[in-house]
Amino acid sequence: MRIKVRKISAGIAEGEAVVTREAITFLGGVDAKWGVVVERGHELEGRSIAGKILVLPHTKGSTVGSYVIYQMKKLGTAPLAIIAVKADEMLATGAIISGIPLVDSPSEDVLSIPQGAKLRVNADEGYVEVKD
Amino acid sequence: MHLTKEEERLLAGEGGEALRKAMEILLTLGEMNNAERLIPITSAQVSGVSYKTIGDAGLEFLRDMAESGAKVKVLTTLNPAGAPVEAAHELGFPEEFIRKQREILRAYESMGILVSCTCTPYYVGNLPRFGEHIAWAESSSVIYANSVIGARTNRESAISALAAALVGKVPEYGLHLSENRQGSFRVEIKTKLESSTDYAALGYYVGRNYKGIPVFAGASPQGEDLKALGAALATGAISMFHFAGATPEYREEKLEKIEVGEEELREAWEELNTCEEPDIVTIGCPHASLKEVLAVAKLNPRREVWIFTSRQVKELAERYIKNENIKIIADTCMVVAPLEELGIKCIGVNSAKAAFYSANLSKISVRFDSIENLLREE
């Protein structure tokens, strides 16, 4: 299945989906050292987003979150790509300074993509492919 | 978005990696907000300075940007740091914190940014004139520039303001466009406002409950009152206001009206007050003007008061202030300094912004009151 998306930050990536219906806070909600969601009560609490394709509705919290994404990239704990329903400025600047592909405004419901599904994100050509 | 040939070249990386990233940020933010082009700016104010707020992640980014050799294209000043640049040891700030803080400042300085360390750039020579396009971060200076000066800026983030300073341009959207600068509702003030603290309470109440551009009427504020009002409004989502008889872009408009009286101010007052006996009284959020520093001195305080301000105001005011209870501290403030680590539990402030962030960011209790009441001895 191919889903049309809008490019926010350029690049192409392939990997496994980690999907959440809840917003993520990068500052305080994610441990940059291990790339693990640590926000209490979050549905991804304790799960790693490192080396995965993160699918989320949007982010929340401090704009310092942009730096946290950058730090994760340098530590090798960042997601390979991010698919947001609606990207905000914190996420956009974070992805751009870190060189992580980021897309938003999907034509289909990306939040019902199953955990672990194989995805190909092509931000440059504006699509996400869900492989079976 | 339409890009000029030169902008295309920067985006292709011909100006180096830092400038390429800066261009990509401006282009993306522009497209997200339906801007048609980039426009030149004359001034920038960069936030994201305190090690307490940006941490190691921010330091790492800034170090990399600085190493790339990128330099700002316009007059660019800097927000307060987490500790005074020189006297940090005397005040008991942790060694590690001071070291990291200095590294952050060095990174900014090597990009050509003036290490002014103040949230009131307009008091220290970064003063745009009416109608100029600028890229300022720091919500209290953004709202002051738009409302009181009539310069034009969106509420930039630390990174977007830095990107704009490096390129010398911003995407043209939001408050850069005249049609987005008109009032959206009118606030009739139905009570007497007696100090800048009353204006702060008014701003906090309106910022808490409304969005858009408020148009105030029914009082005669001083410049410092407008500064306090704006900083409090900006703790919410408001980046511009008009004030009948006091701000340059005010016009008569037919707008929906709300009334704010004693009851509404009391509501703000009660929400901001969480303790009674402050360990310390702190003034200067946003940084105190010369007039405000001298006004505190005139009250001849008999308990210790810390006044946060710019280096310039400190230098001039200290020549005339002899009271040992008054400590004037430059480069930082009660919001971005790690006061909680200095053992402070209850802080006395006359600023709604300081009250809001002390409670939420530093987890310190607050007594919010006028300077006169805070310094009055029981």
Coordinates of C-alpha atoms in Angstrom, one line a residue:
Chain A
M1 CA 0.0 0.0 0.0
R2 CA 1.2 3.5 -0.9
I3 CA 0.3 6.5 1.2
K4 CA 0.8 10.0 -0.1
V5 CA 2.5 12.4 2.3
R6 CA 4.0 15.9 2.4
K7 CA 7.8 16.2 2.7
I8 CA 9.0 18.3 5.7
S9 CA 12.6 17.0 6.0
A10 CA 14.3 15.3 3.0
G11 CA 15.5 11.7 2.7
I12 CA 14.7 8.1 2.3
A13 CA 14.6 5.3 4.9
E14 CA 13.4 1.8 5.3
G15 CA 12.6 0.0 8.6
E16 CA 10.1 -1.3 11.1
A17 CA 7.2 0.9 12.3
V18 CA 6.7 1.8 15.9
V19 CA 3.3 3.4 16.1
T20 CA 1.6 5.5 18.8
R21 CA -1.7 7.2 19.0
E22 CA -0.4 9.5 21.7
A23 CA 1.7 12.6 21.3
I24 CA 5.4 12.4 22.2
T25 CA 7.4 14.9 24.3
F26 CA 11.0 14.7 23.3
L27 CA 12.3 16.9 26.2
G28 CA 11.7 14.8 29.3
G29 CA 9.6 12.1 27.6
V30 CA 12.3 10.3 25.7
D31 CA 15.7 9.2 27.0
A32 CA 18.2 10.3 24.4
K33 CA 20.9 8.0 25.5
W34 CA 19.0 4.8 24.8
G35 CA 16.3 6.1 22.5
V36 CA 13.5 4.9 24.8
V37 CA 10.2 6.5 25.6
V38 CA 10.2 7.2 29.4
E39 CA 7.1 9.3 29.8
R40 CA 5.0 7.7 32.6
G41 CA 1.8 6.2 31.4
H42 CA 2.6 6.7 27.7
E43 CA 1.5 3.8 25.6
L44 CA 5.1 3.4 24.3
E45 CA 6.7 3.7 27.8
G46 CA 9.8 1.5 28.0
R47 CA 9.9 1.0 24.2
S48 CA 12.7 1.9 21.9
I49 CA 12.3 4.2 19.0
A50 CA 15.9 4.0 18.0
G51 CA 16.5 2.8 14.4
K52 CA 12.7 2.5 13.9
I53 CA 10.3 4.5 11.8
L54 CA 8.3 6.5 14.3
V55 CA 4.6 7.0 13.5
L56 CA 2.8 9.5 15.7
P57 CA 0.0 12.0 15.6
H58 CA 2.1 15.1 16.7
T59 CA 4.5 16.2 19.4
K60 CA 4.0 18.2 22.5
G61 CA 6.1 20.1 25.0
S62 CA 9.2 22.3 25.0
T63 CA 10.8 23.5 21.7
V64 CA 14.1 22.3 23.3
G65 CA 12.9 18.9 22.0
S66 CA 14.5 19.8 18.6
Y67 CA 17.9 19.6 20.3
V68 CA 17.0 16.2 21.9
I69 CA 16.3 14.8 18.4
Y70 CA 19.7 16.1 17.3
Q71 CA 21.4 14.6 20.3
M72 CA 19.8 11.2 19.6
K73 CA 20.9 11.3 16.0
K74 CA 24.5 11.9 17.1
L75 CA 24.3 9.1 19.6
G76 CA 22.8 6.7 17.1
T77 CA 19.5 6.4 19.0
A78 CA 17.2 8.5 16.7
P79 CA 14.4 7.1 14.6
L80 CA 15.4 6.4 11.0
A81 CA 12.4 8.5 9.8
I82 CA 9.3 10.1 11.3
I83 CA 5.8 10.0 10.0
A84 CA 3.5 12.5 11.7
V85 CA -0.2 13.2 11.1
K86 CA 0.6 16.9 11.7
A87 CA 4.2 18.1 12.1
D88 CA 4.8 21.2 14.3
E89 CA 7.7 23.5 14.2
M90 CA 9.7 21.8 17.0
L91 CA 9.5 18.5 15.1
A92 CA 10.3 20.1 11.7
T93 CA 13.4 22.0 13.0
G94 CA 14.5 18.9 15.0
A95 CA 14.3 16.7 11.9
I96 CA 16.0 19.2 9.7
I97 CA 19.0 19.9 11.9
S98 CA 19.4 16.2 12.5
G99 CA 19.0 15.1 8.8
I100 CA 16.1 12.7 9.6
P101 CA 13.4 12.3 6.9
L102 CA 10.1 13.7 8.2
V103 CA 6.8 13.6 6.4
D104 CA 3.2 14.6 7.4
S105 CA -0.4 15.1 6.2
P106 CA -0.8 11.4 5.1
S107 CA -3.6 10.5 2.7
E108 CA -4.5 7.4 4.8
D109 CA -4.8 6.6 8.5
V110 CA -1.2 5.9 9.4
L111 CA -2.0 5.4 13.1
S112 CA -3.6 2.1 12.3
I113 CA -0.4 0.7 10.7
P114 CA 0.5 -2.4 12.8
Q115 CA 3.5 -2.4 15.1
G116 CA 6.6 -3.8 13.4
A117 CA 5.2 -3.4 9.8
K118 CA 8.0 -2.9 7.2
L119 CA 7.8 0.7 5.9
R120 CA 9.7 2.6 3.2
V121 CA 9.6 6.4 3.7
N122 CA 10.5 8.5 0.6
A123 CA 10.2 12.1 1.7
D124 CA 11.7 13.4 -1.5
E125 CA 9.0 11.9 -3.7
G126 CA 6.3 12.3 -1.0
Y127 CA 5.1 8.7 -0.3
V128 CA 5.2 6.0 2.4
E129 CA 5.0 2.4 1.3
V130 CA 3.6 -0.3 3.7
K131 CA 5.2 -3.6 2.7
D132 CA 3.4 -6.8 3.6
Chain B
M1 CA 7.8 29.3 -1.9
H2 CA 9.7 31.4 -4.4
L3 CA 13.5 31.5 -3.8
T4 CA 16.0 33.9 -5.4
K5 CA 19.1 32.5 -7.2
E6 CA 21.2 33.2 -4.2
E7 CA 18.8 31.5 -1.8
E8 CA 18.8 28.4 -4.1
R9 CA 22.6 28.4 -4.0
L10 CA 22.6 28.4 -0.2
L11 CA 20.0 25.6 -0.2
A12 CA 22.3 23.6 -2.4
G13 CA 25.0 23.8 0.2
E14 CA 27.3 26.4 -1.6
G15 CA 27.6 28.4 1.6
G16 CA 28.5 25.5 3.7
E17 CA 26.5 23.0 5.8
A18 CA 25.3 25.3 8.6
L19 CA 23.9 27.8 6.1
R20 CA 22.3 25.0 4.1
K21 CA 20.5 23.8 7.3
A22 CA 19.5 27.3 8.1
M23 CA 18.0 27.8 4.7
E24 CA 16.2 24.5 4.9
I25 CA 14.7 25.5 8.2
L26 CA 13.5 28.9 6.9
L27 CA 12.1 27.3 3.7
T28 CA 10.3 24.6 5.6
L29 CA 8.8 26.9 8.2
G30 CA 7.8 29.2 5.4
E31 CA 6.1 26.5 3.5
M32 CA 4.3 25.1 6.6
N33 CA 2.9 28.6 7.1
N34 CA 2.1 29.4 3.4
A35 CA 4.8 32.1 3.0
E36 CA 5.5 33.2 -0.5
R37 CA 9.1 34.4 -0.1
L38 CA 11.9 35.3 2.4
I39 CA 12.3 39.0 3.4
P40 CA 15.4 40.7 4.8
I41 CA 15.6 41.4 8.5
T42 CA 17.5 44.1 10.4
S43 CA 17.9 42.5 13.8
A44 CA 17.7 39.1 15.6
Q45 CA 17.3 38.1 19.2
V46 CA 18.3 34.5 20.0
S47 CA 17.0 32.4 22.9
G48 CA 18.0 29.0 24.1
V49 CA 21.0 30.2 26.2
S50 CA 20.6 28.8 29.7
Y51 CA 22.3 25.5 30.2
K52 CA 19.3 24.8 32.6
T53 CA 16.9 24.9 29.7
I54 CA 18.9 23.6 26.6
G55 CA 21.1 21.1 28.4
D56 CA 23.8 19.0 26.8
A57 CA 21.7 18.4 23.7
G58 CA 21.5 22.1 22.9
L59 CA 25.2 22.7 23.8
E60 CA 26.2 19.9 21.3
F61 CA 24.2 21.5 18.5
L62 CA 25.6 25.0 19.1
R63 CA 29.1 23.6 19.3
D64 CA 28.7 21.9 15.9
M65 CA 27.2 25.1 14.4
A66 CA 30.0 27.2 15.7
E67 CA 32.6 24.8 14.4
S68 CA 31.2 25.1 11.0
G69 CA 32.3 28.7 10.9
A70 CA 28.9 30.2 10.2
K71 CA 28.4 33.9 11.1
V72 CA 25.3 36.0 11.6
K73 CA 24.4 38.6 8.9
V74 CA 22.5 41.1 11.1
L75 CA 22.8 42.7 14.5
T76 CA 22.1 39.7 16.8
T77 CA 21.7 39.8 20.6
L78 CA 21.3 37.0 23.1
N79 CA 18.8 36.0 25.8
P80 CA 19.8 35.7 29.5
A81 CA 22.1 32.8 30.5
G82 CA 21.6 30.5 33.4
A83 CA 24.3 32.2 35.5
P84 CA 26.0 35.6 35.6
V85 CA 28.9 35.5 33.2
E86 CA 31.4 36.8 35.8
A87 CA 30.0 36.6 39.4
A88 CA 28.5 33.1 39.2
H89 CA 30.9 31.6 41.8
E90 CA 30.0 34.2 44.4
L91 CA 26.3 33.4 44.2
G92 CA 27.0 29.7 44.7
F93 CA 26.2 28.3 41.3
P94 CA 27.6 24.7 40.8
E95 CA 31.0 24.5 39.1
E96 CA 29.9 22.1 36.3
F97 CA 26.9 24.4 35.4
I98 CA 29.1 27.4 35.1
R99 CA 31.6 25.5 32.8
K100 CA 28.8 24.3 30.5
Q101 CA 27.2 27.7 30.5
R102 CA 30.4 29.4 29.4
E103 CA 30.8 26.9 26.6
I104 CA 27.3 27.8 25.3
L105 CA 28.2 31.5 25.4
R106 CA 31.5 30.9 23.5
A107 CA 29.7 29.0 20.8
Y108 CA 27.2 31.8 20.3
E109 CA 30.0 34.4 20.4
S110 CA 32.0 32.7 17.7
M111 CA 29.0 32.9 15.4
G112 CA 29.2 36.7 15.7
I113 CA 26.3 37.0 18.2
L114 CA 26.7 39.7 20.9
V115 CA 26.7 38.1 24.3
S116 CA 24.3 40.7 25.7
C117 CA 22.5 38.1 27.9
T118 CA 19.3 40.1 28.3
C119 CA 15.6 39.6 27.4
T120 CA 15.2 43.4 26.9
P121 CA 17.4 43.9 23.9
Y122 CA 15.5 47.2 23.2
Y123 CA 17.1 48.7 26.4
V124 CA 20.7 47.9 25.3
G125 CA 20.9 49.1 21.7
N126 CA 19.1 46.4 19.7
L127 CA 16.3 48.8 19.1
P128 CA 14.5 48.4 15.7
R129 CA 12.3 51.2 14.5
F130 CA 8.6 51.2 13.6
G131 CA 7.8 48.8 10.7
E132 CA 11.1 47.0 10.6
H133 CA 11.1 43.2 10.0
I134 CA 13.1 41.4 12.7
A135 CA 13.5 37.8 13.9
W136 CA 13.2 37.7 17.6
A137 CA 12.8 34.7 19.9
E138 CA 12.0 35.3 23.7
S139 CA 8.3 35.7 23.9
S140 CA 8.4 38.9 26.1
S141 CA 10.7 40.7 23.7
V142 CA 8.6 39.6 20.7
I143 CA 5.4 41.0 22.1
Y144 CA 7.1 44.2 23.2
A145 CA 8.7 44.7 19.7
N146 CA 5.3 44.1 17.9
S147 CA 3.1 46.0 20.3
V148 CA 5.1 48.9 21.8
I149 CA 7.8 49.5 19.1
G150 CA 5.7 48.5 16.1
A151 CA 8.5 46.4 14.6
R152 CA 7.4 43.1 13.0
T153 CA 8.3 39.6 14.2
N154 CA 6.8 36.2 14.7
R155 CA 7.5 34.3 17.9
E156 CA 10.6 32.6 16.7
S157 CA 12.1 29.5 18.4
A158 CA 15.8 29.4 19.5
I159 CA 16.6 27.5 16.3
S160 CA 14.5 29.5 13.8
A161 CA 15.9 32.8 15.2
L162 CA 19.4 31.5 14.8
A163 CA 18.7 30.3 11.3
A164 CA 17.2 33.7 10.4
A165 CA 20.2 35.5 11.9
L166 CA 22.6 33.4 9.8
V167 CA 20.7 33.9 6.5
G168 CA 19.6 37.5 7.4
K169 CA 16.1 36.7 6.3
V170 CA 12.7 35.3 7.5
P171 CA 9.8 33.7 5.7
E172 CA 7.1 36.3 5.2
Y173 CA 4.0 35.2 7.2
G174 CA 2.1 35.8 10.4
L175 CA 2.9 39.1 12.1
H176 CA 5.1 40.3 9.2
L177 CA 1.9 40.9 7.2
S178 CA -0.3 44.0 8.0
E179 CA -3.5 42.1 7.7
N180 CA -2.5 39.8 10.6
R181 CA -1.8 42.7 13.0
Q182 CA -5.3 43.9 13.6
G183 CA -7.0 43.6 16.9
S184 CA -9.2 40.5 17.5
F185 CA -11.1 41.5 20.6
R186 CA -11.4 44.5 22.9
V187 CA -10.6 44.4 26.6
E188 CA -12.3 47.1 28.7
I189 CA -10.4 47.6 31.9
K190 CA -13.0 48.2 34.7
T191 CA -10.7 48.6 37.7
K192 CA -7.8 50.9 38.7
L193 CA -4.4 49.5 37.8
E194 CA -1.9 50.8 40.4
S195 CA 1.4 49.1 39.6
S196 CA 3.1 47.1 36.9
T197 CA 2.1 44.1 39.0
D198 CA -1.6 44.9 38.3
Y199 CA -0.8 45.0 34.6
A200 CA 1.0 41.7 34.9
A201 CA -2.1 40.2 36.5
L202 CA -4.3 41.6 33.8
G203 CA -2.0 40.1 31.1
Y204 CA -1.9 36.8 32.9
Y205 CA -5.7 36.6 33.1
V206 CA -6.2 37.5 29.4
G207 CA -3.3 35.2 28.2
R208 CA -4.8 32.3 30.2
N209 CA -8.3 32.7 28.7
Y210 CA -8.0 34.1 25.2
K211 CA -6.0 33.9 21.9
G212 CA -5.5 36.5 19.2
I213 CA -4.6 40.2 19.5
P214 CA -6.3 41.9 22.4
V215 CA -7.0 45.6 22.2
F216 CA -6.9 47.2 25.7
A217 CA -8.7 50.4 26.8
G218 CA -9.4 52.1 30.0
A219 CA -6.0 52.8 31.6
S220 CA -2.8 54.9 31.0
P221 CA 0.2 52.6 31.2
Q222 CA 3.9 53.6 31.4
G223 CA 6.5 51.8 29.2
E224 CA 7.3 49.4 32.1
D225 CA 3.6 48.6 32.6
L226 CA 3.4 47.6 28.9
K227 CA 6.5 45.4 29.3
A228 CA 4.9 43.6 32.3
L229 CA 1.6 43.3 30.5
G230 CA 3.2 41.9 27.4
A231 CA 5.4 39.4 29.2
A232 CA 2.3 38.1 31.1
L233 CA 0.2 37.8 27.9
A234 CA 3.0 35.9 26.2
T235 CA 2.9 33.1 28.9
G236 CA -0.1 32.2 26.8
A237 CA -0.3 32.1 23.0
I238 CA -0.4 35.9 22.5
S239 CA 2.4 37.7 20.6
M240 CA 0.9 41.2 20.0
F241 CA -1.5 43.6 21.7
H242 CA -2.8 47.1 21.2
F243 CA -3.5 49.6 23.9
A244 CA -5.7 52.7 23.3
G245 CA -3.6 55.8 23.7
A246 CA -0.3 53.9 24.3
T247 CA 0.7 51.7 21.3
P248 CA 1.5 52.9 17.8
E249 CA -0.7 50.6 15.7
Y250 CA -3.9 51.1 17.9
R251 CA -6.9 52.0 15.8
E252 CA -10.6 52.3 16.5
E253 CA -12.1 49.0 15.4
K254 CA -15.5 47.4 15.9
L255 CA -14.7 44.3 18.0
E256 CA -16.2 41.9 20.4
K257 CA -15.8 43.2 23.9
I258 CA -14.8 41.6 27.2
E259 CA -14.6 43.3 30.5
V260 CA -11.9 42.8 33.1
G261 CA -12.5 44.0 36.6
E262 CA -11.3 43.4 40.1
E263 CA -12.8 39.9 40.2
E264 CA -10.8 38.7 37.2
L265 CA -7.6 40.2 38.5
R266 CA -8.1 38.5 41.9
E267 CA -8.5 35.2 40.0
A268 CA -5.1 35.7 38.4
W269 CA -3.6 36.8 41.7
E270 CA -4.9 33.8 43.5
E271 CA -3.7 31.4 40.9
L272 CA -0.2 32.8 40.9
N273 CA 0.2 32.9 44.7
T274 CA 1.4 29.7 46.3
C275 CA 3.4 30.8 49.4
E276 CA 3.4 33.8 51.8
E277 CA 6.9 34.3 53.2
P278 CA 9.5 34.5 50.5
D279 CA 13.1 33.4 51.1
I280 CA 14.1 36.1 48.7
V281 CA 12.5 38.9 46.7
T282 CA 13.5 39.0 43.0
I283 CA 12.7 41.9 40.6
G284 CA 13.4 42.0 36.9
C285 CA 11.3 39.7 34.7
P286 CA 11.7 40.9 32.0
H287 CA 15.0 42.5 32.9
A288 CA 14.5 45.7 34.9
S289 CA 14.8 49.1 33.2
L290 CA 16.9 51.8 34.7
K291 CA 13.8 53.5 36.0
E292 CA 12.7 50.3 37.8
V293 CA 16.0 49.7 39.4
L294 CA 16.1 53.3 40.8
A295 CA 12.5 52.9 42.0
V296 CA 13.5 49.9 44.1
A297 CA 16.4 51.8 45.5
K298 CA 14.0 54.7 46.5
L299 CA 12.0 52.3 48.6
N300 CA 15.2 51.8 50.6
P301 CA 14.6 48.0 51.2
R302 CA 15.5 46.6 54.6
R303 CA 15.4 43.0 53.4
E304 CA 17.5 41.4 50.6
V305 CA 16.3 42.0 47.1
W306 CA 17.9 40.7 43.9
I307 CA 17.3 42.8 40.8
F308 CA 18.0 41.0 37.5
T309 CA 18.9 43.3 34.6
S310 CA 21.3 43.9 31.7
R311 CA 25.0 44.6 32.3
Q312 CA 24.5 48.1 30.9
V313 CA 21.7 49.0 33.4
K314 CA 23.6 47.4 36.3
E315 CA 26.7 49.4 35.5
L316 CA 24.9 52.7 35.5
A317 CA 22.6 52.0 38.4
E318 CA 25.3 50.8 40.7
R319 CA 27.0 54.2 40.6
Y320 CA 24.0 55.6 42.4
I321 CA 22.8 52.8 44.7
K322 CA 24.4 52.5 48.1
N323 CA 21.9 50.1 49.8
E324 CA 23.6 46.8 50.7
N325 CA 20.4 44.9 50.6
I326 CA 20.1 45.5 46.9
K327 CA 22.0 43.0 44.8
I328 CA 22.0 43.8 41.1
I329 CA 22.7 40.7 39.0
A330 CA 23.3 40.9 35.3
D331 CA 23.2 38.3 32.5
T332 CA 20.6 36.0 34.0
C333 CA 17.3 35.9 35.8
M334 CA 15.1 34.0 38.3
V335 CA 13.5 32.0 35.5
V336 CA 16.6 30.6 33.8
A337 CA 19.0 30.4 36.7
P338 CA 18.8 27.2 38.7
L339 CA 17.5 28.9 41.9
E340 CA 16.0 25.6 43.1
E341 CA 19.6 24.3 43.4
L342 CA 20.5 27.3 45.6
G343 CA 18.0 26.0 48.2
I344 CA 15.3 28.6 47.5
K345 CA 11.8 27.4 48.2
C346 CA 9.6 30.5 48.1
I347 CA 10.3 33.4 45.9
G348 CA 8.8 36.9 45.9
V349 CA 8.1 38.3 42.5
N350 CA 6.2 41.2 41.0
S351 CA 6.1 39.6 37.6
A352 CA 3.4 37.2 36.4
K353 CA 5.8 35.6 33.9
A354 CA 8.4 34.9 36.7
A355 CA 5.6 33.6 38.9
F356 CA 4.3 31.2 36.1
Y357 CA 7.7 29.8 35.2
S358 CA 9.1 29.6 38.7
A359 CA 6.2 27.4 39.6
N360 CA 6.2 25.3 36.4
L361 CA 9.8 25.1 35.3
S362 CA 11.7 25.4 38.6
K363 CA 9.0 24.0 41.0
I364 CA 9.6 26.9 43.4
S365 CA 6.6 28.4 45.3
V366 CA 5.7 32.0 44.6
R367 CA 4.5 35.1 46.3
F368 CA 3.2 37.4 43.6
D369 CA 2.7 41.0 44.7
S370 CA 3.7 44.6 44.1
I371 CA 7.3 45.6 44.9
E372 CA 6.0 47.9 47.7
N373 CA 4.2 45.0 49.4
L374 CA 7.0 42.5 48.9
L375 CA 9.5 44.8 50.5
R376 CA 7.3 45.9 53.3
E377 CA 8.3 44.6 56.7
E378 CA 5.7 42.9 58.8

